[in-house]
Coordinates of N, CA and C in Angstrom, one line a residue:
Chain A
X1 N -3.7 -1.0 -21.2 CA -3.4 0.4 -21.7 C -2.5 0.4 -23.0
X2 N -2.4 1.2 -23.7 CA -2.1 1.7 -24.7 C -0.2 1.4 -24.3
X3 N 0.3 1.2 -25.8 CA 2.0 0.9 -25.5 C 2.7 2.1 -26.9
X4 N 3.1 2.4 -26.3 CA 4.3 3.4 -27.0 C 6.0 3.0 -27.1
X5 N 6.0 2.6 -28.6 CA 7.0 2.3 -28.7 C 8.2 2.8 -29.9
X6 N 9.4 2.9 -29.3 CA 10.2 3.7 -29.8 C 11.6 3.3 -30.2
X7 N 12.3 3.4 -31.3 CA 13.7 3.1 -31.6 C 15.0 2.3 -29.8
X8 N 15.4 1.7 -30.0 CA 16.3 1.5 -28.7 C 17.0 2.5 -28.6
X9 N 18.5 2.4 -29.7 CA 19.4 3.9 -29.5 C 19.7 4.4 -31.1
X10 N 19.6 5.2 -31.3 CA 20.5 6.4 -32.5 C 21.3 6.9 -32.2
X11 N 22.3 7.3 -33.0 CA 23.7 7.8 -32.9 C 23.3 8.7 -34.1
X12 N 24.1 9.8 -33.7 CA 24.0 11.5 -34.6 C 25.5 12.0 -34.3
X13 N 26.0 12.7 -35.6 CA 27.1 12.9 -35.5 C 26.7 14.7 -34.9
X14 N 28.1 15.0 -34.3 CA 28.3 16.3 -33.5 C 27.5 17.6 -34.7
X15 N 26.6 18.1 -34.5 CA 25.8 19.2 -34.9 C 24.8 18.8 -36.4
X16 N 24.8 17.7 -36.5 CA 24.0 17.2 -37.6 C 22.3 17.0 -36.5
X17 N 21.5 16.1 -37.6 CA 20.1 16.1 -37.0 C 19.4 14.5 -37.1
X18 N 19.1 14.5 -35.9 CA 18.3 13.3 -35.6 C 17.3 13.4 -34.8
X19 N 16.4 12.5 -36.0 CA 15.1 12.7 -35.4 C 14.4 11.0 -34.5
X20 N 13.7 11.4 -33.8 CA 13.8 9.8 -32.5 C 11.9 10.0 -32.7
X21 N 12.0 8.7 -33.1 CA 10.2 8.0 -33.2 C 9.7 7.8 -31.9
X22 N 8.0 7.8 -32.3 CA 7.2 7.4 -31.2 C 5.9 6.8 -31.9
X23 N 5.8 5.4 -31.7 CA 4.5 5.2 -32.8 C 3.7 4.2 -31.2
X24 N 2.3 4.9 -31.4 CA 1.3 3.7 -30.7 C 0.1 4.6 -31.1
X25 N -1.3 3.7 -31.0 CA -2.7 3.9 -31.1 C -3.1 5.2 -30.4
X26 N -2.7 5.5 -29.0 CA -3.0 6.5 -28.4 C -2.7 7.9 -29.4
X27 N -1.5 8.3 -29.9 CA -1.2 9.4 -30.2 C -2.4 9.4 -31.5
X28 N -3.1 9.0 -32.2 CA -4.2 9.2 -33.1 C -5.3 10.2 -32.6
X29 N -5.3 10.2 -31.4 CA -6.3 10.8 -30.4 C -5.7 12.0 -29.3
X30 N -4.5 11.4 -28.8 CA -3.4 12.7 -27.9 C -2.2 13.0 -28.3
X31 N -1.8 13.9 -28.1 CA -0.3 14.6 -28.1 C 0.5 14.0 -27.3
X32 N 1.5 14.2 -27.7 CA 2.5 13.5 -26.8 C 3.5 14.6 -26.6
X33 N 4.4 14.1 -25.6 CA 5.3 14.9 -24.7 C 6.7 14.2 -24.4
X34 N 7.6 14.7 -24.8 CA 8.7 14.3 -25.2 C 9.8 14.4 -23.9
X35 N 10.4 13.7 -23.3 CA 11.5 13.4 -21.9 C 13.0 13.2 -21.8
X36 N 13.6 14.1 -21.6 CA 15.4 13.7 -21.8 C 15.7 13.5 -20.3
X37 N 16.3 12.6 -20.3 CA 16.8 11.8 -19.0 C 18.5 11.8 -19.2
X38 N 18.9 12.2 -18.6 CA 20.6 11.8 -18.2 C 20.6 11.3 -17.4
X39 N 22.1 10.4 -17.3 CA 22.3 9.6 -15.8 C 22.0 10.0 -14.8
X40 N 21.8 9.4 -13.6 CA 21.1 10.2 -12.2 C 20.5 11.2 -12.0
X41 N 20.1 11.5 -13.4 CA 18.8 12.8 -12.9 C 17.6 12.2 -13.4
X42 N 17.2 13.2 -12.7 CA 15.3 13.0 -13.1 C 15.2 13.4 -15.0
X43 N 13.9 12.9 -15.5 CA 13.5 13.5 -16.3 C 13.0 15.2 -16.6
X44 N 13.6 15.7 -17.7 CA 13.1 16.8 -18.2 C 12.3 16.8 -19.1
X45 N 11.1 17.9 -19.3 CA 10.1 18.5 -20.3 C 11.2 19.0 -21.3
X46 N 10.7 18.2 -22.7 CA 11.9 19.3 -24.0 C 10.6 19.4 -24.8
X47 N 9.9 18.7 -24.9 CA 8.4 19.3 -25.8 C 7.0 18.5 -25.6
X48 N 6.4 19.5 -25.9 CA 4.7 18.6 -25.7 C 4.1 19.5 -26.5
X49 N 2.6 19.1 -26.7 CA 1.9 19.1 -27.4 C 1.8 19.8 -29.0
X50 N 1.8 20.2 -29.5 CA 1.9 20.3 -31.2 C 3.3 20.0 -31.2
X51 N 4.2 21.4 -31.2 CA 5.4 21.4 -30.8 C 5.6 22.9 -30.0
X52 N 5.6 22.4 -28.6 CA 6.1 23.6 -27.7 C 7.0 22.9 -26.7
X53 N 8.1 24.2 -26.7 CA 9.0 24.3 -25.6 C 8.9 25.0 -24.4
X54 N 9.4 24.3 -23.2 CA 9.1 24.8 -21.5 C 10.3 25.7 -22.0
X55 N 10.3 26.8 -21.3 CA 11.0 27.9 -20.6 C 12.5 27.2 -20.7
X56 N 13.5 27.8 -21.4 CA 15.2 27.3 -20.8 C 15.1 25.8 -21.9
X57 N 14.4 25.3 -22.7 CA 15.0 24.3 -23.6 C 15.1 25.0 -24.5
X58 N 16.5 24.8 -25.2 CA 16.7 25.1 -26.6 C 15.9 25.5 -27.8
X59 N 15.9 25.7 -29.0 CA 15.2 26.0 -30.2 C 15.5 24.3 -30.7
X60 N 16.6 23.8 -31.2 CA 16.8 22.9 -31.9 C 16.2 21.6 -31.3
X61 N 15.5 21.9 -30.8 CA 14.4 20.7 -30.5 C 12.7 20.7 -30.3
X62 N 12.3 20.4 -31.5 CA 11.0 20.6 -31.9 C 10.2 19.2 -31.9
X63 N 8.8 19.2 -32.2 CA 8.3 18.0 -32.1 C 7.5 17.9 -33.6
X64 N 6.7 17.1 -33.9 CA 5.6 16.6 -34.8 C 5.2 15.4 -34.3
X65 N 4.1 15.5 -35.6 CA 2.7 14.2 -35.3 C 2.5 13.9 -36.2
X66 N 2.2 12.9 -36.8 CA 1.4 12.7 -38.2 C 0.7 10.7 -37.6
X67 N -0.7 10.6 -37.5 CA -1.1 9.8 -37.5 C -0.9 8.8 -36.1
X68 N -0.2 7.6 -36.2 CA -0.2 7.0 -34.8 C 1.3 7.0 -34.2
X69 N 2.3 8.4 -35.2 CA 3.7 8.3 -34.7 C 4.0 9.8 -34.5
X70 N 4.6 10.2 -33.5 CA 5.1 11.3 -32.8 C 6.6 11.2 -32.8
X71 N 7.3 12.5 -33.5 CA 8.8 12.3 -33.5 C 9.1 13.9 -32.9
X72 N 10.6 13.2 -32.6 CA 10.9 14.4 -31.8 C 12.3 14.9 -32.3
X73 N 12.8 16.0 -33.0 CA 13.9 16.1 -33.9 C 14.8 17.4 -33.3
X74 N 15.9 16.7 -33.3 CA 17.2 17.6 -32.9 C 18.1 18.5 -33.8
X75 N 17.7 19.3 -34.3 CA 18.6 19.9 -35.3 C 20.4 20.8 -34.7
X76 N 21.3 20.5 -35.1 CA 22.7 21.0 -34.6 C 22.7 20.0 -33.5
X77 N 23.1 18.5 -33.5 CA 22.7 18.0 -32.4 C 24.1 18.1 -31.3
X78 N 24.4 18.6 -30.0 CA 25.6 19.2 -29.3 C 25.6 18.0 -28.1
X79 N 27.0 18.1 -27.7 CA 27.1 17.4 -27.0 C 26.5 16.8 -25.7
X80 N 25.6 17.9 -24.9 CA 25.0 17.5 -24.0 C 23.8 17.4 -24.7
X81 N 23.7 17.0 -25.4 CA 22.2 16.1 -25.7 C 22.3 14.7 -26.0
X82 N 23.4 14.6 -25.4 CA 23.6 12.7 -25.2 C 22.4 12.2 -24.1
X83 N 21.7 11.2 -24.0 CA 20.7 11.1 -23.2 C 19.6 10.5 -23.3
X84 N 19.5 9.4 -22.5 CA 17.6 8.8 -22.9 C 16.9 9.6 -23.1
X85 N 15.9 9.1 -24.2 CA 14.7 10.5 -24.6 C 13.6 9.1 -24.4
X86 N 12.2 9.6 -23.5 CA 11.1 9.2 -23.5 C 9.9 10.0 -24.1
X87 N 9.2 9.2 -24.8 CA 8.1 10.0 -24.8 C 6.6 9.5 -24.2
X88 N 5.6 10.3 -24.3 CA 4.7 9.9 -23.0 C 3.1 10.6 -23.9
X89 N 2.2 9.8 -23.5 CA 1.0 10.0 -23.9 C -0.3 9.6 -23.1
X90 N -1.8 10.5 -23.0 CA -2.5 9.7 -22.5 C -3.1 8.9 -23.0
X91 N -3.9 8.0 -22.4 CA -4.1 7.2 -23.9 C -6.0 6.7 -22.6
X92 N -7.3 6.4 -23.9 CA -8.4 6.6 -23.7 C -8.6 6.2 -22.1
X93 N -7.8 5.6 -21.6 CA -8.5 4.8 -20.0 C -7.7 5.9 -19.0
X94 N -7.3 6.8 -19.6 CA -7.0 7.7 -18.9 C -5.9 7.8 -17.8
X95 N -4.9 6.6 -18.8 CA -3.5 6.1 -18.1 C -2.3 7.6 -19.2
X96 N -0.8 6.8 -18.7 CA -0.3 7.9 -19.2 C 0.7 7.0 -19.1
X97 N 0.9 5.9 -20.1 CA 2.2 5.2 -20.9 C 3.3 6.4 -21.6
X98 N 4.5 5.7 -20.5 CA 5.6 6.0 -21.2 C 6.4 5.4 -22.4
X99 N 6.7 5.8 -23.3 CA 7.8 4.9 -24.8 C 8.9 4.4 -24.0
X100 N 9.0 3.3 -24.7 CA 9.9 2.0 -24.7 C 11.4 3.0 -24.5
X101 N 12.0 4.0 -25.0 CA 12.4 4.9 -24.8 C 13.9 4.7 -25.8
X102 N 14.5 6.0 -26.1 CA 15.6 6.2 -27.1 C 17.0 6.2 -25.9
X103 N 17.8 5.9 -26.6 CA 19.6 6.3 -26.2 C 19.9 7.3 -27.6
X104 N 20.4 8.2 -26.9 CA 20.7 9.3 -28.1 C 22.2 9.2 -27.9
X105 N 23.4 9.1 -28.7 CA 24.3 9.1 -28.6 C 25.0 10.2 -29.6
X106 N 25.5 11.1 -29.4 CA 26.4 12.1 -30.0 C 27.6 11.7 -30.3
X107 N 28.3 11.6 -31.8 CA 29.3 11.1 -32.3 C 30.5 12.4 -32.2
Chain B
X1 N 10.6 29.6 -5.9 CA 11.2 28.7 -6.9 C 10.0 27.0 -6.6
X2 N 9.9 26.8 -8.4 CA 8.7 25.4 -8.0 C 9.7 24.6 -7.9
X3 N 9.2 23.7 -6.8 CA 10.0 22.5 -6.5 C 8.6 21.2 -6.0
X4 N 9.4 20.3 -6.2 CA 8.7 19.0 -5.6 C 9.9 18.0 -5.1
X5 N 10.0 17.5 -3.8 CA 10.5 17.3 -2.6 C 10.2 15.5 -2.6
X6 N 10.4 14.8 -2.8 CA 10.2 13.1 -2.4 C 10.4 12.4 -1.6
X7 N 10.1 11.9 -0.1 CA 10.4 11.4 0.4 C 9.8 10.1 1.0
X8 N 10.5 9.0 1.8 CA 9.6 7.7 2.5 C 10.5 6.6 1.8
X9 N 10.8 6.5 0.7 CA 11.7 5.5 0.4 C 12.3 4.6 1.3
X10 N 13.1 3.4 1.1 CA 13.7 2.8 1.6 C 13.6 1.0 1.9
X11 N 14.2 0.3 2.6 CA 14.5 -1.0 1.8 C 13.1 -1.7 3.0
X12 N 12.5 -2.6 2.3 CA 11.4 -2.9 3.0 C 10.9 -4.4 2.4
X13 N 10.5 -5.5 3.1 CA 10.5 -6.9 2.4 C 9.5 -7.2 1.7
X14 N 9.6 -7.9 1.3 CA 8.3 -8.7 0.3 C 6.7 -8.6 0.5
X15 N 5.8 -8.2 0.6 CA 4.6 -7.8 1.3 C 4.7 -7.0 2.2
X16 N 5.6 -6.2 2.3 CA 5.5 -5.0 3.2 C 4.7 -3.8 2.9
X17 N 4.7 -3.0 3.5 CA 4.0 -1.3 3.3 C 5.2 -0.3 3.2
X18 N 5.1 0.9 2.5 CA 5.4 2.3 2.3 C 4.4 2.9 2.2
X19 N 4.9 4.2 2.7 CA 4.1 5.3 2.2 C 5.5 6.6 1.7
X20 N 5.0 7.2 0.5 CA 5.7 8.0 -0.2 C 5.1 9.0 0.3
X21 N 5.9 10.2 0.2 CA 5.1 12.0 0.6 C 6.3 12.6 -1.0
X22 N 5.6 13.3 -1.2 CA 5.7 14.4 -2.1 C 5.5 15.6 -1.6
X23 N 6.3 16.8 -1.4 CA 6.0 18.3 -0.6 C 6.4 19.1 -1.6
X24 N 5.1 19.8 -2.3 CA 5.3 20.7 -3.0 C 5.2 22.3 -2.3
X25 N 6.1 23.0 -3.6 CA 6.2 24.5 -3.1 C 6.5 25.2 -4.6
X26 N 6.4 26.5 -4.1 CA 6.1 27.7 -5.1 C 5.1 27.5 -6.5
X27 N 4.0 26.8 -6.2 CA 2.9 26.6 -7.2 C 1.7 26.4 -6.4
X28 N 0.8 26.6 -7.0 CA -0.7 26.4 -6.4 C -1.1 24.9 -6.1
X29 N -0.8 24.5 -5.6 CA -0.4 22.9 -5.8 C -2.2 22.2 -6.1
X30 N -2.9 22.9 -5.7 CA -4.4 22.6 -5.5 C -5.1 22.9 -6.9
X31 N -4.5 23.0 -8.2 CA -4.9 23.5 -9.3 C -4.1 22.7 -10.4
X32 N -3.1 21.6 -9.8 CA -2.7 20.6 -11.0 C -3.0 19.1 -10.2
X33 N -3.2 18.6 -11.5 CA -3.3 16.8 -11.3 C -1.9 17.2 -11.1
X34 N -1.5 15.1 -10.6 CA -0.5 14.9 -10.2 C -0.2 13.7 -10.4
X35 N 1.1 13.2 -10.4 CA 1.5 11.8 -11.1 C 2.7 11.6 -10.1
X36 N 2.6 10.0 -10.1 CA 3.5 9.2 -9.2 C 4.5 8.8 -10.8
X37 N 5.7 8.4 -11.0 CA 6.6 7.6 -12.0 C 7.4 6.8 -11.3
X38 N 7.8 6.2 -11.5 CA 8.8 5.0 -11.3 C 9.9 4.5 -12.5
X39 N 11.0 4.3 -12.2 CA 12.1 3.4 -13.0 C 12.9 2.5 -11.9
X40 N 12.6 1.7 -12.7 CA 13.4 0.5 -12.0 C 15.1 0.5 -12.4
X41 N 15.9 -0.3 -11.4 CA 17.6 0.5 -11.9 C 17.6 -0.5 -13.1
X42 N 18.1 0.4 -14.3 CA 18.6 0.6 -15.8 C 18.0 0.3 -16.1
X43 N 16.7 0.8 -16.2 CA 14.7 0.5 -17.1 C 14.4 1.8 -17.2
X44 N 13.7 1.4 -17.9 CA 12.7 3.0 -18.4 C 11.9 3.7 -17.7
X45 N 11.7 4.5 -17.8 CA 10.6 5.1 -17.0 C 8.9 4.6 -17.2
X46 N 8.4 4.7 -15.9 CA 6.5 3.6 -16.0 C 6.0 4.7 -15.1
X47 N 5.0 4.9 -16.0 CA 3.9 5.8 -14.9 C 2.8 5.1 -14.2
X48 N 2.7 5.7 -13.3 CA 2.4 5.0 -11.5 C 0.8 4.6 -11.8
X49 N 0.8 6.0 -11.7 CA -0.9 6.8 -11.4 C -1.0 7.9 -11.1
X50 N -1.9 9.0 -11.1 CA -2.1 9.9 -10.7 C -3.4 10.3 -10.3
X51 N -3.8 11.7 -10.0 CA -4.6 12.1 -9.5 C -5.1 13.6 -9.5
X52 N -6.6 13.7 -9.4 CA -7.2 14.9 -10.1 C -6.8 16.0 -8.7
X53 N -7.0 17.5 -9.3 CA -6.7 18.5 -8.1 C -7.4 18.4 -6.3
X54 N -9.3 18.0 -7.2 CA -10.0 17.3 -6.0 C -9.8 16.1 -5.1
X55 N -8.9 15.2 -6.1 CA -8.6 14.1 -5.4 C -10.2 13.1 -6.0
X56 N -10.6 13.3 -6.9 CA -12.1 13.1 -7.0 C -11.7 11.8 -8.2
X57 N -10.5 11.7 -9.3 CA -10.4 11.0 -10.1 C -9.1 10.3 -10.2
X58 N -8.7 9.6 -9.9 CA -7.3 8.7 -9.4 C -7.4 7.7 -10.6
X59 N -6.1 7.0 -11.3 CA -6.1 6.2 -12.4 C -4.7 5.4 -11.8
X60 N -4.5 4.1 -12.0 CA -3.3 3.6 -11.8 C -2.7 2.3 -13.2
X61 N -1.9 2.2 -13.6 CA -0.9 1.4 -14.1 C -1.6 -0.2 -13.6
X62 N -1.8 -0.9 -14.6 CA -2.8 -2.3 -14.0 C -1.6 -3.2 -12.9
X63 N -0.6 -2.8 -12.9 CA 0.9 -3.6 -12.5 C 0.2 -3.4 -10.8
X64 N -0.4 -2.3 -10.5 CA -0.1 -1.4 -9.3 C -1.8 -1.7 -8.6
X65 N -2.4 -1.8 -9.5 CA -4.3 -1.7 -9.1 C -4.3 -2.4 -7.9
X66 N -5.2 -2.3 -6.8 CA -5.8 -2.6 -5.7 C -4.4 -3.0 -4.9
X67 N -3.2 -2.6 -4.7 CA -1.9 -2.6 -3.9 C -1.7 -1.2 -4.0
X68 N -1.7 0.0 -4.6 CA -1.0 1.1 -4.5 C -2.3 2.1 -4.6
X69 N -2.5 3.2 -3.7 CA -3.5 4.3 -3.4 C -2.7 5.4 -3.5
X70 N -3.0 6.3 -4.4 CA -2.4 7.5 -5.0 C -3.3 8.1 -4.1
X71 N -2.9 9.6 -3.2 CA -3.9 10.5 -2.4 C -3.4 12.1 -2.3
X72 N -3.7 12.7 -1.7 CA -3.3 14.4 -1.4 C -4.1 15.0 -0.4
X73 N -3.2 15.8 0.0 CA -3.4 17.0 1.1 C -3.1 18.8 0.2
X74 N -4.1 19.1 0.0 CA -3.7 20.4 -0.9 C -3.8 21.0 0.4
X75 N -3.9 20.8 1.7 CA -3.9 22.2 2.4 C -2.5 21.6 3.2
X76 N -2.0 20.3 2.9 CA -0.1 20.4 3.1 C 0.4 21.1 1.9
X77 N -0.3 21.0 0.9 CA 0.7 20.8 -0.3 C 1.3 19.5 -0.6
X78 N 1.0 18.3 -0.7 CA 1.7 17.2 -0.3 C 0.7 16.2 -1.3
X79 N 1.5 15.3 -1.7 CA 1.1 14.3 -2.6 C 1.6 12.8 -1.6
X80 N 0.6 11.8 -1.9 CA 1.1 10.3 -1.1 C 1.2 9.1 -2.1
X81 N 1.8 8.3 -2.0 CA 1.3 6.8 -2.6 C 1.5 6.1 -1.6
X82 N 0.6 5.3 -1.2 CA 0.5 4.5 -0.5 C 0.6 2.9 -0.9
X83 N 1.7 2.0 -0.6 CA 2.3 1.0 -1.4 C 2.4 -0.3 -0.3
X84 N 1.2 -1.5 -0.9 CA 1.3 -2.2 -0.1 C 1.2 -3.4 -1.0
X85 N 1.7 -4.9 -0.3 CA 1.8 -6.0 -1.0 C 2.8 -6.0 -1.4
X86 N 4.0 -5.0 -1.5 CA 5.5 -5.2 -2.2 C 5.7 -6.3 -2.6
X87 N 6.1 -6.4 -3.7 CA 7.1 -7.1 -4.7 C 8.3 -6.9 -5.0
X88 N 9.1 -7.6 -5.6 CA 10.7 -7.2 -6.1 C 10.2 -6.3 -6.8
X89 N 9.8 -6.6 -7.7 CA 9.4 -5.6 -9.1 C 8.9 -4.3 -8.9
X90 N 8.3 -4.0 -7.7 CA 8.7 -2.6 -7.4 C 9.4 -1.8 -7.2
X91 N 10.7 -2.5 -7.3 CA 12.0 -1.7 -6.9 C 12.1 -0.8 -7.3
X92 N 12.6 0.2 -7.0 CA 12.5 1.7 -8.2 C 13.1 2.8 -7.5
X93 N 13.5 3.8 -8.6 CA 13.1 5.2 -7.9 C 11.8 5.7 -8.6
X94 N 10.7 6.4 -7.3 CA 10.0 6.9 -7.7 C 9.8 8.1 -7.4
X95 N 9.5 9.0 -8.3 CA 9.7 11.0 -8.7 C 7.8 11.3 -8.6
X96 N 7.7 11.9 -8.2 CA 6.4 12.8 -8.4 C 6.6 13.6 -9.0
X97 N 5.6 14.0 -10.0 CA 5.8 14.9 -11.3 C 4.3 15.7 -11.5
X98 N 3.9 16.9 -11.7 CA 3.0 17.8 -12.2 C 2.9 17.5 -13.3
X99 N 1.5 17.4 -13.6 CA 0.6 17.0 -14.8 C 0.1 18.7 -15.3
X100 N 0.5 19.1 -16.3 CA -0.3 20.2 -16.9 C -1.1 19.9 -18.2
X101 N -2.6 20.1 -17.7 CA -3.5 19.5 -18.6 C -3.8 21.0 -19.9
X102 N -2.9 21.3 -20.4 CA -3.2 22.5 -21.6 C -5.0 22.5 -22.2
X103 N -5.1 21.3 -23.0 CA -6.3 21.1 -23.3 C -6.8 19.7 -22.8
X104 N -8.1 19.1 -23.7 CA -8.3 17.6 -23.8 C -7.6 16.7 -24.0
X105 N -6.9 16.8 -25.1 CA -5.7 15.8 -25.4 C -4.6 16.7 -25.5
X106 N -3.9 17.2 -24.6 CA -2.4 17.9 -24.4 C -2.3 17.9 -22.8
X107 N -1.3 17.4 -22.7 CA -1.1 17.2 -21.0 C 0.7 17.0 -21.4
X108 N 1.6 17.1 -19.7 CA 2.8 16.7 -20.2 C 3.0 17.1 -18.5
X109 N 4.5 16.0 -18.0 CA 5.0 16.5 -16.6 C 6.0 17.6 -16.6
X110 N 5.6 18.8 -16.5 CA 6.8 20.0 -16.5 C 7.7 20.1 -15.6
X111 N 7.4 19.3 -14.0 CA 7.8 19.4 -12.9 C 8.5 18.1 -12.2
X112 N 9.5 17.9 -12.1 CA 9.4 16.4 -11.4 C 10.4 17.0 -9.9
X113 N 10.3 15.7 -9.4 CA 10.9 16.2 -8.0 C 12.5 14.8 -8.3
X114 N 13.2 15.1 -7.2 CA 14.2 14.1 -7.3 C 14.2 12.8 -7.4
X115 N 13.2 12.5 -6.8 CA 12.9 10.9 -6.5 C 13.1 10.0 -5.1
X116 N 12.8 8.9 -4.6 CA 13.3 8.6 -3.8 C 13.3 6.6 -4.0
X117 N 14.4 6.5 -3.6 CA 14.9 4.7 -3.9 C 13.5 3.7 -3.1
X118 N 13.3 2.9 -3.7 CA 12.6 1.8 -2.8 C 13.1 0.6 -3.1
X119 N 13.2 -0.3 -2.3 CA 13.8 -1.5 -2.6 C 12.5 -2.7 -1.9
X120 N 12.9 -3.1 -2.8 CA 11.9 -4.2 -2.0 C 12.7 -5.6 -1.8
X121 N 13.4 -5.7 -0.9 CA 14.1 -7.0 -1.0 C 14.4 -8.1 0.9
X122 N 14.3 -8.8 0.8 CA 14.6 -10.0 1.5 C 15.7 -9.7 2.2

């Protein structure tokens, strides 16, 4: 299956913008869908496909595509958005690889 | 309120069996694919396998092929994995998560449930 791979951690200072990569083969052909994870919770939906947001996620988090990389960008970045971000794609065999995955750290 | 519900977890040895249940509510549960995930403790998240509304198209993670059977009950509402041959390496918590397929290439898990621990250990 296809591998999606992505930055380890970035650091963003308190209300500035950081944007977190996603480059593999799959996204040339699918959309990808972007995952914030905090300690002991589950993963959340913060964007998928062109760039849309589920219900109750912020504005300052939007997505793009260009070619075999998918980024996902924080603008005013706040304090609870400290948190692993994964991103996720299907890819032709009809699997659904998750990215190597970000640490987002707020300064 | 949509929820998804995880349970079956628990500490079980080296070539052992589980079975996982998933109990969905407040959605048509019979009108989305469905996905098993897994993280192993302080790893990333790995997708399992999933499975079409019919139950007619199932895909799994090559880690997992011919040991792990993804299945469903749309008239429980209920999602399964069926996990046999354990390994260490399956340790994990694993979450069941709703697949919304928008188009051809736009899909994403909107829904995940809590999860539940598996251990596979000696």
């Amino acid at each position: 299956s296809s591998e999606l791979t992505q930055d380890p951690a970035v650091s963003v200072a308190l209300g500035q913008t950081v944007r977190i990569t996603c480059q593999g083969d799959s996204l040339r052909s699918y959309y990808a869908s972007w995952y914030q994870q905090k300690p002991g919770q589950a993963p959340v939906l913060v964007i998928y496909g062109k760039n849309n947001r589920p219900s109750g996620i912020p504005d300052r988090f939007s997505g793009s595509s260009s070619g075999n990389t998918a980024s996902l960008t924080i603008t005013g970045a706040q304090a609870e958005d400290e948190a692993d971000y994964y991103c996720n794609s299907r890819d032709s065999s009809g699997n659904h690889p998750f990215g190597t995955g970000t640490k987002v750290t707020v300064l | 309120e949509v929820q998804l519900v995880e349970s079956g977890g628990g500490l079980v040895q080296p070539g052992g069996s589980l079975r996982l249940s998933c109990a969905a509510s407040g959605f048509t549960f019979s009108s989305y694919w469905m996905s098993w995930v897994r993280q192993a403790p302080g790893k990333g998240l790995e997708w399992v396998a999933n499975i079409k509304q019919d139950g007619s198209e199932k895909y799994y993670v090559d880690s997992v092929k011919g040991r792990f059977t993804i299945s469903r009950d749309n008239a429980k509402n209920s999602l399964y994995l069926q996990m046999n041959s354990l390994r260490a390496e399956d340790t994990a918590v694993y979450y069941c998560a709703r697949d919304i397929r928008i188009t051809g290439t736009m899909d994403a898990f909107d829904i995940w449930g809590q999860g539940t621990m598996v251990t596979v250990s000696s």
